[in-house]
PDB file of C-alpha atoms in Angstrom:
ATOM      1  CA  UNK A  25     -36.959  -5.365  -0.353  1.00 49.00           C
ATOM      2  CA  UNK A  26     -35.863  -7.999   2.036  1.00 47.00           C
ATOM      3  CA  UNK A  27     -33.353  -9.550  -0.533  1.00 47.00           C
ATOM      4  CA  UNK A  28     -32.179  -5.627  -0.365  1.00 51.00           C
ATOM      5  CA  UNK A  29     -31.358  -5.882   3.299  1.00 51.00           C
ATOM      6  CA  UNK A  30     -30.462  -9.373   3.123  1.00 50.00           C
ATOM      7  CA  UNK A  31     -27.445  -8.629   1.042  1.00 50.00           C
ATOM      8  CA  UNK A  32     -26.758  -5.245   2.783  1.00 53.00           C
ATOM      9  CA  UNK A  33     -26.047  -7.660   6.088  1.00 51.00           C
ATOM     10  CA  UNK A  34     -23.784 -10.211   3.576  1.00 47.00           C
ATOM     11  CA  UNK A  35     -22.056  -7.546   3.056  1.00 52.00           C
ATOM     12  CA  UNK A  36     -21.221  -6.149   5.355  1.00 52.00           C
ATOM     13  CA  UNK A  37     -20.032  -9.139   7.480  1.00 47.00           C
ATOM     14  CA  UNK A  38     -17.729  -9.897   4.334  1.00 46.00           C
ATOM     15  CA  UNK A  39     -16.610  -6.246   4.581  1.00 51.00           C
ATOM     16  CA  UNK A  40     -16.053  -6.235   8.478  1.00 51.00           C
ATOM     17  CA  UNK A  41     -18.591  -4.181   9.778  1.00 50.00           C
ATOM     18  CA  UNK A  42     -20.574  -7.066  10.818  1.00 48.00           C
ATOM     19  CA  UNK A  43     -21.130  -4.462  14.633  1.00 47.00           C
ATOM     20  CA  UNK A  44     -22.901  -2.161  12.333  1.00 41.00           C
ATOM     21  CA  UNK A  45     -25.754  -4.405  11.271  1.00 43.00           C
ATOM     22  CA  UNK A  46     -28.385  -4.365  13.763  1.00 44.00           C
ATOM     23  CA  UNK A  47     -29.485  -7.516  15.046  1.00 43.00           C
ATOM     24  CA  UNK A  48     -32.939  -6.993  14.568  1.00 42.00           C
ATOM     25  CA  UNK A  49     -32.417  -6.738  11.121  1.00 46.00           C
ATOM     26  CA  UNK A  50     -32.182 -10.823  12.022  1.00 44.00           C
ATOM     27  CA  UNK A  51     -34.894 -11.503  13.404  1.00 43.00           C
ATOM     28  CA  UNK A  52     -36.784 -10.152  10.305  1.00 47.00           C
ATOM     29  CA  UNK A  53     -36.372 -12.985   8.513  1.00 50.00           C
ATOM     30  CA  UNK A  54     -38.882 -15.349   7.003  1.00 52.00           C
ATOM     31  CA  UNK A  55     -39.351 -16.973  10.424  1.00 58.00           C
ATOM     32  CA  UNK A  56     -37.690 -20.004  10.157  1.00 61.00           C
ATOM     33  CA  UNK A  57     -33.893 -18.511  10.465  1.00 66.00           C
ATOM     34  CA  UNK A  58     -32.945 -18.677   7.282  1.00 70.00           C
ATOM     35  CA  UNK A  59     -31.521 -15.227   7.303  1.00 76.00           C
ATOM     36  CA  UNK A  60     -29.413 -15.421  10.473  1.00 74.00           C
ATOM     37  CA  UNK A  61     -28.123 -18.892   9.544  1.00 74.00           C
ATOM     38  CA  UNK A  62     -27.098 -17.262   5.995  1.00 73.00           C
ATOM     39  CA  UNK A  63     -25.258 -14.650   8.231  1.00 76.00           C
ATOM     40  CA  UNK A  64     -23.714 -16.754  10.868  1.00 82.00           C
ATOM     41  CA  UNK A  65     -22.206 -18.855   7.989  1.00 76.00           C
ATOM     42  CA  UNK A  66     -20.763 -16.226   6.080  1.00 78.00           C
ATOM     43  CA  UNK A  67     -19.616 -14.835   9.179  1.00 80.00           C
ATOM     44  CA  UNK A  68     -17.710 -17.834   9.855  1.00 76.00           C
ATOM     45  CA  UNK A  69     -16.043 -18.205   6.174  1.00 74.00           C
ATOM     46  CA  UNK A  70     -14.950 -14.564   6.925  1.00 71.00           C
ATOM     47  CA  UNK A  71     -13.478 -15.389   9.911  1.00 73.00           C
ATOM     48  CA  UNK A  72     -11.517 -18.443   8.742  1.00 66.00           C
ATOM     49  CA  UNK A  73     -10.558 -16.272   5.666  1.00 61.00           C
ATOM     50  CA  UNK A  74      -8.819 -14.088   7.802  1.00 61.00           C
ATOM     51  CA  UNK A  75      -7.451 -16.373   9.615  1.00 59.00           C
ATOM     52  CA  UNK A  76      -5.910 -18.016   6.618  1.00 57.00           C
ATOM     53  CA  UNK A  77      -4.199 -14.545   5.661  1.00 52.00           C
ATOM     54  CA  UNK A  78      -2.603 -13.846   9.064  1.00 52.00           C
ATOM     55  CA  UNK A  79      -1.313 -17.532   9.285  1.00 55.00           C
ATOM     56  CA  UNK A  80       0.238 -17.139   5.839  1.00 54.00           C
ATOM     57  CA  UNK A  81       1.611 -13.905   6.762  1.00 55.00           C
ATOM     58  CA  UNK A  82       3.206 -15.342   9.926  1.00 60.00           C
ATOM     59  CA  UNK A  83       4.229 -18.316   8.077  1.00 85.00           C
ATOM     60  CA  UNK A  84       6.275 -16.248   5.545  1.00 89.00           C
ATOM     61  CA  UNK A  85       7.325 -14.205   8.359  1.00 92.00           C
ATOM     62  CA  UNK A  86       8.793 -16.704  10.099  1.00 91.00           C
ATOM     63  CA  UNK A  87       9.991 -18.291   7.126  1.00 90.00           C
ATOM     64  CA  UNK A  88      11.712 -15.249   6.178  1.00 93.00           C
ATOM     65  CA  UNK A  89      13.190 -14.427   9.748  1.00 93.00           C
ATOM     66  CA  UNK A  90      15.011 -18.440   9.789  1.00 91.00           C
ATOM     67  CA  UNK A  91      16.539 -18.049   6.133  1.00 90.00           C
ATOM     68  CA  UNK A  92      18.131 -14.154   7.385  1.00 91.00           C
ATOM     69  CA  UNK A  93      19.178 -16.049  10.716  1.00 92.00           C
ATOM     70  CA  UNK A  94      20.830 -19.235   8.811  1.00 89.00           C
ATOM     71  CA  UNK A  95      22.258 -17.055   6.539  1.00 88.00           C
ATOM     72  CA  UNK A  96      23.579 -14.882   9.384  1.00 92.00           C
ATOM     73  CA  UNK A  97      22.204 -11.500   8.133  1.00 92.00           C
ATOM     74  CA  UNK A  98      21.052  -8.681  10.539  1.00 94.00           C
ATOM     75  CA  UNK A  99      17.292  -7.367   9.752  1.00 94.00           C
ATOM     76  CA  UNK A 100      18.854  -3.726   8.984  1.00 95.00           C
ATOM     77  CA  UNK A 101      21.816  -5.541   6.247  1.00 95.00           C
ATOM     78  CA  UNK A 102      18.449  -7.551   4.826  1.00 95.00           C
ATOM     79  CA  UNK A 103      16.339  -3.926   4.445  1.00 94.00           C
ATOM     80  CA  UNK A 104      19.256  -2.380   2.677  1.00 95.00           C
ATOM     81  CA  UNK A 105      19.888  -5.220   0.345  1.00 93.00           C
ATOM     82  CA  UNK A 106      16.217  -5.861  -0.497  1.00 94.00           C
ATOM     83  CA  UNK A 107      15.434  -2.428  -0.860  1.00 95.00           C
ATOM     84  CA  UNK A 108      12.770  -2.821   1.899  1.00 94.00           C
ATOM     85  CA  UNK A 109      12.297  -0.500   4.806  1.00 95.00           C
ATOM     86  CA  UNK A 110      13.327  -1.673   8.004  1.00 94.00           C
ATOM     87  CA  UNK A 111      10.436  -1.291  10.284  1.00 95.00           C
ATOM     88  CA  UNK A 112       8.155  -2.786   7.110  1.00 95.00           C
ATOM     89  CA  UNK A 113      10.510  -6.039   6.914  1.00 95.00           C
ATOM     90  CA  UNK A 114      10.421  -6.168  10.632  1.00 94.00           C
ATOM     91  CA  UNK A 115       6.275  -6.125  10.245  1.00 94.00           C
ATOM     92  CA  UNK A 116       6.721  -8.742   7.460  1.00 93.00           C
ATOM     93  CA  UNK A 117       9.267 -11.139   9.734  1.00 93.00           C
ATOM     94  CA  UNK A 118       6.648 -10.351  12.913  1.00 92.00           C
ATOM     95  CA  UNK A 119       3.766 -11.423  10.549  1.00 91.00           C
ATOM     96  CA  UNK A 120       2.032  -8.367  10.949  1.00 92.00           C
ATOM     97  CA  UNK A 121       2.167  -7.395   7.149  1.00 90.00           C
ATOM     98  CA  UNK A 122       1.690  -9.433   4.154  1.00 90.00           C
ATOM     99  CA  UNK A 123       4.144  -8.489   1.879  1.00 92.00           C
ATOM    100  CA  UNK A 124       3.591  -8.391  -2.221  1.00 91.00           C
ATOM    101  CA  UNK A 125       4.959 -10.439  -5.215  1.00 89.00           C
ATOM    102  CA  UNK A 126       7.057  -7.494  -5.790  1.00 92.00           C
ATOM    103  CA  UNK A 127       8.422  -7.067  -2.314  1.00 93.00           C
ATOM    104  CA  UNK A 128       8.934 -10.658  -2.038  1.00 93.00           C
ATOM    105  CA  UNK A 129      10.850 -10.929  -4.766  1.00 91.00           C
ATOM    106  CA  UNK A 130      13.434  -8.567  -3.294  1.00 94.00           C
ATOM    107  CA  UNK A 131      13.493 -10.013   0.275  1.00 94.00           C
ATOM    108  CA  UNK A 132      14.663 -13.252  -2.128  1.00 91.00           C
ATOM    109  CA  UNK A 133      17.006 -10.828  -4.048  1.00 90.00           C
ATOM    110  CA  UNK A 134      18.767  -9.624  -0.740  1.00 92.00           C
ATOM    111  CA  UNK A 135      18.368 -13.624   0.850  1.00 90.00           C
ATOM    112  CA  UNK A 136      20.024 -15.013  -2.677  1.00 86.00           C
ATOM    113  CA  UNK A 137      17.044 -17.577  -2.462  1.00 85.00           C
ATOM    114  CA  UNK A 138      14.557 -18.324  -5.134  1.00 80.00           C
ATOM    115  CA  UNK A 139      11.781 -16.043  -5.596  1.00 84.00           C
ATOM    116  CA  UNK A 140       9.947 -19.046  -6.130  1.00 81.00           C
ATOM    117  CA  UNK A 141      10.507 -20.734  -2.802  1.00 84.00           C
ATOM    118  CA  UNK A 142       9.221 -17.286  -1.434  1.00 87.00           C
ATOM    119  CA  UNK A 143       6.515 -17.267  -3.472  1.00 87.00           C
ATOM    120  CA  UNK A 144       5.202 -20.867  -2.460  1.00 85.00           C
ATOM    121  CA  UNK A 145       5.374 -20.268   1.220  1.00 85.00           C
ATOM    122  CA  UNK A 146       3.264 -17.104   1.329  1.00 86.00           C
ATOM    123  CA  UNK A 147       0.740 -18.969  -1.054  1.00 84.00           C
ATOM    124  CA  UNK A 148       1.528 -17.018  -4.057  1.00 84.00           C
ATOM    125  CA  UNK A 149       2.603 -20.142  -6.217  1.00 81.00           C
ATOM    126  CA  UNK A 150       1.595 -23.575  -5.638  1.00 79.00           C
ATOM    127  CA  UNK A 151       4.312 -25.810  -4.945  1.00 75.00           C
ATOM    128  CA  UNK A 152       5.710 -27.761  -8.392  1.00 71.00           C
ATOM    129  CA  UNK A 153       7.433 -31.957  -7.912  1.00 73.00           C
ATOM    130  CA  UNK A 154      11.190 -31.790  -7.527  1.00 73.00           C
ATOM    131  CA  UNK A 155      13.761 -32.134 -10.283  1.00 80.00           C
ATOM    132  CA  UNK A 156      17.228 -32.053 -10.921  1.00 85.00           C
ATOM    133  CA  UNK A 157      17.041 -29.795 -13.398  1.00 85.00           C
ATOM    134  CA  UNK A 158      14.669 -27.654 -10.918  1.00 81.00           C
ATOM    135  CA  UNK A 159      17.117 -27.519  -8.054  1.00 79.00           C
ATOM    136  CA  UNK A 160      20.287 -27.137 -10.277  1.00 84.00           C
ATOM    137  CA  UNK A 161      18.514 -23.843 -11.994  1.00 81.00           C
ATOM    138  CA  UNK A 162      17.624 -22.830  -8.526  1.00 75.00           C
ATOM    139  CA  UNK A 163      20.731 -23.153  -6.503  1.00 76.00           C
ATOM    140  CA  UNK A 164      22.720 -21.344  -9.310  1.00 81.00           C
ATOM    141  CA  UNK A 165      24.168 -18.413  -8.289  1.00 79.00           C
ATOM    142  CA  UNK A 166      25.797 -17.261 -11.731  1.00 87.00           C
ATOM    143  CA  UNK A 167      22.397 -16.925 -13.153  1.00 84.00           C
ATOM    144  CA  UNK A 168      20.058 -13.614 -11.957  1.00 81.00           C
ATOM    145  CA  UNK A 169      16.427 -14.105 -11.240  1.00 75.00           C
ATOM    146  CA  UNK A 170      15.121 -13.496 -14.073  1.00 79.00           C
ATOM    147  CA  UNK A 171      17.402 -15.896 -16.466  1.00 85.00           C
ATOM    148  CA  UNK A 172      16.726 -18.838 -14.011  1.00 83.00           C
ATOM    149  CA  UNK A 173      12.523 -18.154 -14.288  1.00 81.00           C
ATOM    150  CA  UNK A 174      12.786 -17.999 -18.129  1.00 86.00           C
ATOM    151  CA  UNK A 175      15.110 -21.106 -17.834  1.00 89.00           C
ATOM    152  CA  UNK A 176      12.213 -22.147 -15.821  1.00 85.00           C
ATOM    153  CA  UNK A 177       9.339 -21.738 -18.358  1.00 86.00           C
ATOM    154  CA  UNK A 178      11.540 -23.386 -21.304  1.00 91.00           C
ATOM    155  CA  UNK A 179      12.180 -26.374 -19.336  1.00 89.00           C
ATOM    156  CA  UNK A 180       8.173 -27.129 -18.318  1.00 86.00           C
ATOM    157  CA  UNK A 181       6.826 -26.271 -21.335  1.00 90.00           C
ATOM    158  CA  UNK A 182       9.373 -28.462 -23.055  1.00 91.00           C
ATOM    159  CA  UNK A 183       8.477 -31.054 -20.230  1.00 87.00           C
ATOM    160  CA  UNK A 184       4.731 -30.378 -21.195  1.00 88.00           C
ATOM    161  CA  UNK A 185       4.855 -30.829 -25.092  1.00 90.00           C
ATOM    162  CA  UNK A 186       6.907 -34.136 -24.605  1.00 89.00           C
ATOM    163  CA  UNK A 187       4.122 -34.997 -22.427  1.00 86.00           C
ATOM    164  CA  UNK A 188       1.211 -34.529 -24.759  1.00 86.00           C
ATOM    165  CA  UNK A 189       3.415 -35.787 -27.694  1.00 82.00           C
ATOM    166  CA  UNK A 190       3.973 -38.968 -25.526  1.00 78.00           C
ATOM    167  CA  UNK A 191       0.181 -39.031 -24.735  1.00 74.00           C
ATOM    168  CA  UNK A 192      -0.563 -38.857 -28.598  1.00 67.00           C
ATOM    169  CA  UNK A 193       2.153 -41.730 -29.839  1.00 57.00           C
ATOM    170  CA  UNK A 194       0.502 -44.120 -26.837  1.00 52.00           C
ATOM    171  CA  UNK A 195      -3.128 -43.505 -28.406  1.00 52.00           C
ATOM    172  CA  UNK A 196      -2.012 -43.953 -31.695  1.00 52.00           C
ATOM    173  CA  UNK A 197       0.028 -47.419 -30.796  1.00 51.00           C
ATOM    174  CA  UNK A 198      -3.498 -48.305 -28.914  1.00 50.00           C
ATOM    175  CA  UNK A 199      -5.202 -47.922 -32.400  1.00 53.00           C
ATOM    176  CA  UNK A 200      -2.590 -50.034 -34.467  1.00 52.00           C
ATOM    177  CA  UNK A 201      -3.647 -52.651 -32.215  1.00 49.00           C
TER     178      UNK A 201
END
């Protein structure tokens, strides 16, 4: 029964209604303050998990707002390009809203950036080394999205099979000797 209530109050400070759980709920714990130290800790990884999300959704924001600036675009030429309302993209730039892969992907589209630079500054896609070859793919602007990510995948998984062929040749040179 009090494992019962113990996760009721887990969950509902993951789910935000933390104001709902009654604080004597608490102080029944098994005296020693297990319970409420269990709470106060989830408490705080909810709090610094929504923390994260608005930062990244002001970070993309921003990020967003300096490319349509530097590329001396007004918000409304951006919405019709992208295909994005313009009170949503406005949200987006403001950081209010967290926009989708999907949504992303068109801001980029209406930008002519990567998708994938997009995609790494709102935490979507971890960021990959430079290369050449990256950057030449990337900056080419006779190519449409969806050619340069397939040109993409062919390049690193031919970069990861020469890798693990190279890994095999050095073990078996280690055993000739």
């Amino acid at each position: 029964m009090k494992r019962d209530k113990d996760e009721a109050t887990v969950d509902a400070v993951v789910n935000g209604e933390a104001e709902s759980v009654d604080s004597a709920d608490h102080a029944s714990d098994d005296g020693d303050g297990t319970t409420a130290m269990a709470v106060e800790a989830v408490e705080a990884v909810a709090t610094a998990a929504q923390d994260a999300v608005a930062n990244a959704a002001q970070d993309i924001g921003a990020f967003i707002r300096s490319q349509r600036v530097a590329a001396k675009v007004s918000l409304r030429q951006l919405s019709e390009r992208a295909g994005v309302s313009n009170p949503y993209l406005s949200q987006i730039e403001r950081g209010l809203r967290k926009p989708s892969a999907d949504v992303l992907a068109q801001i980029a589209k209406g930008l002519r950036v990567s998708a994938e630079v997009l995609y790494v500054r709102a935490g979507i896609l971890e960021e990959r080394p430079a290369s050449p070859v990256r950057d030449a793919l990337i900056a080419d602007d006779s190519i449409n999205e969806r050619q340069k990510q397939m040109l993409l995948e062919i390049y690193e998984s031919f970069r990861k099979e020469n890798a693990i062929s190279s890994t095999g040749s050095e073990k078996d040179e280690f055993r000739e000797n």
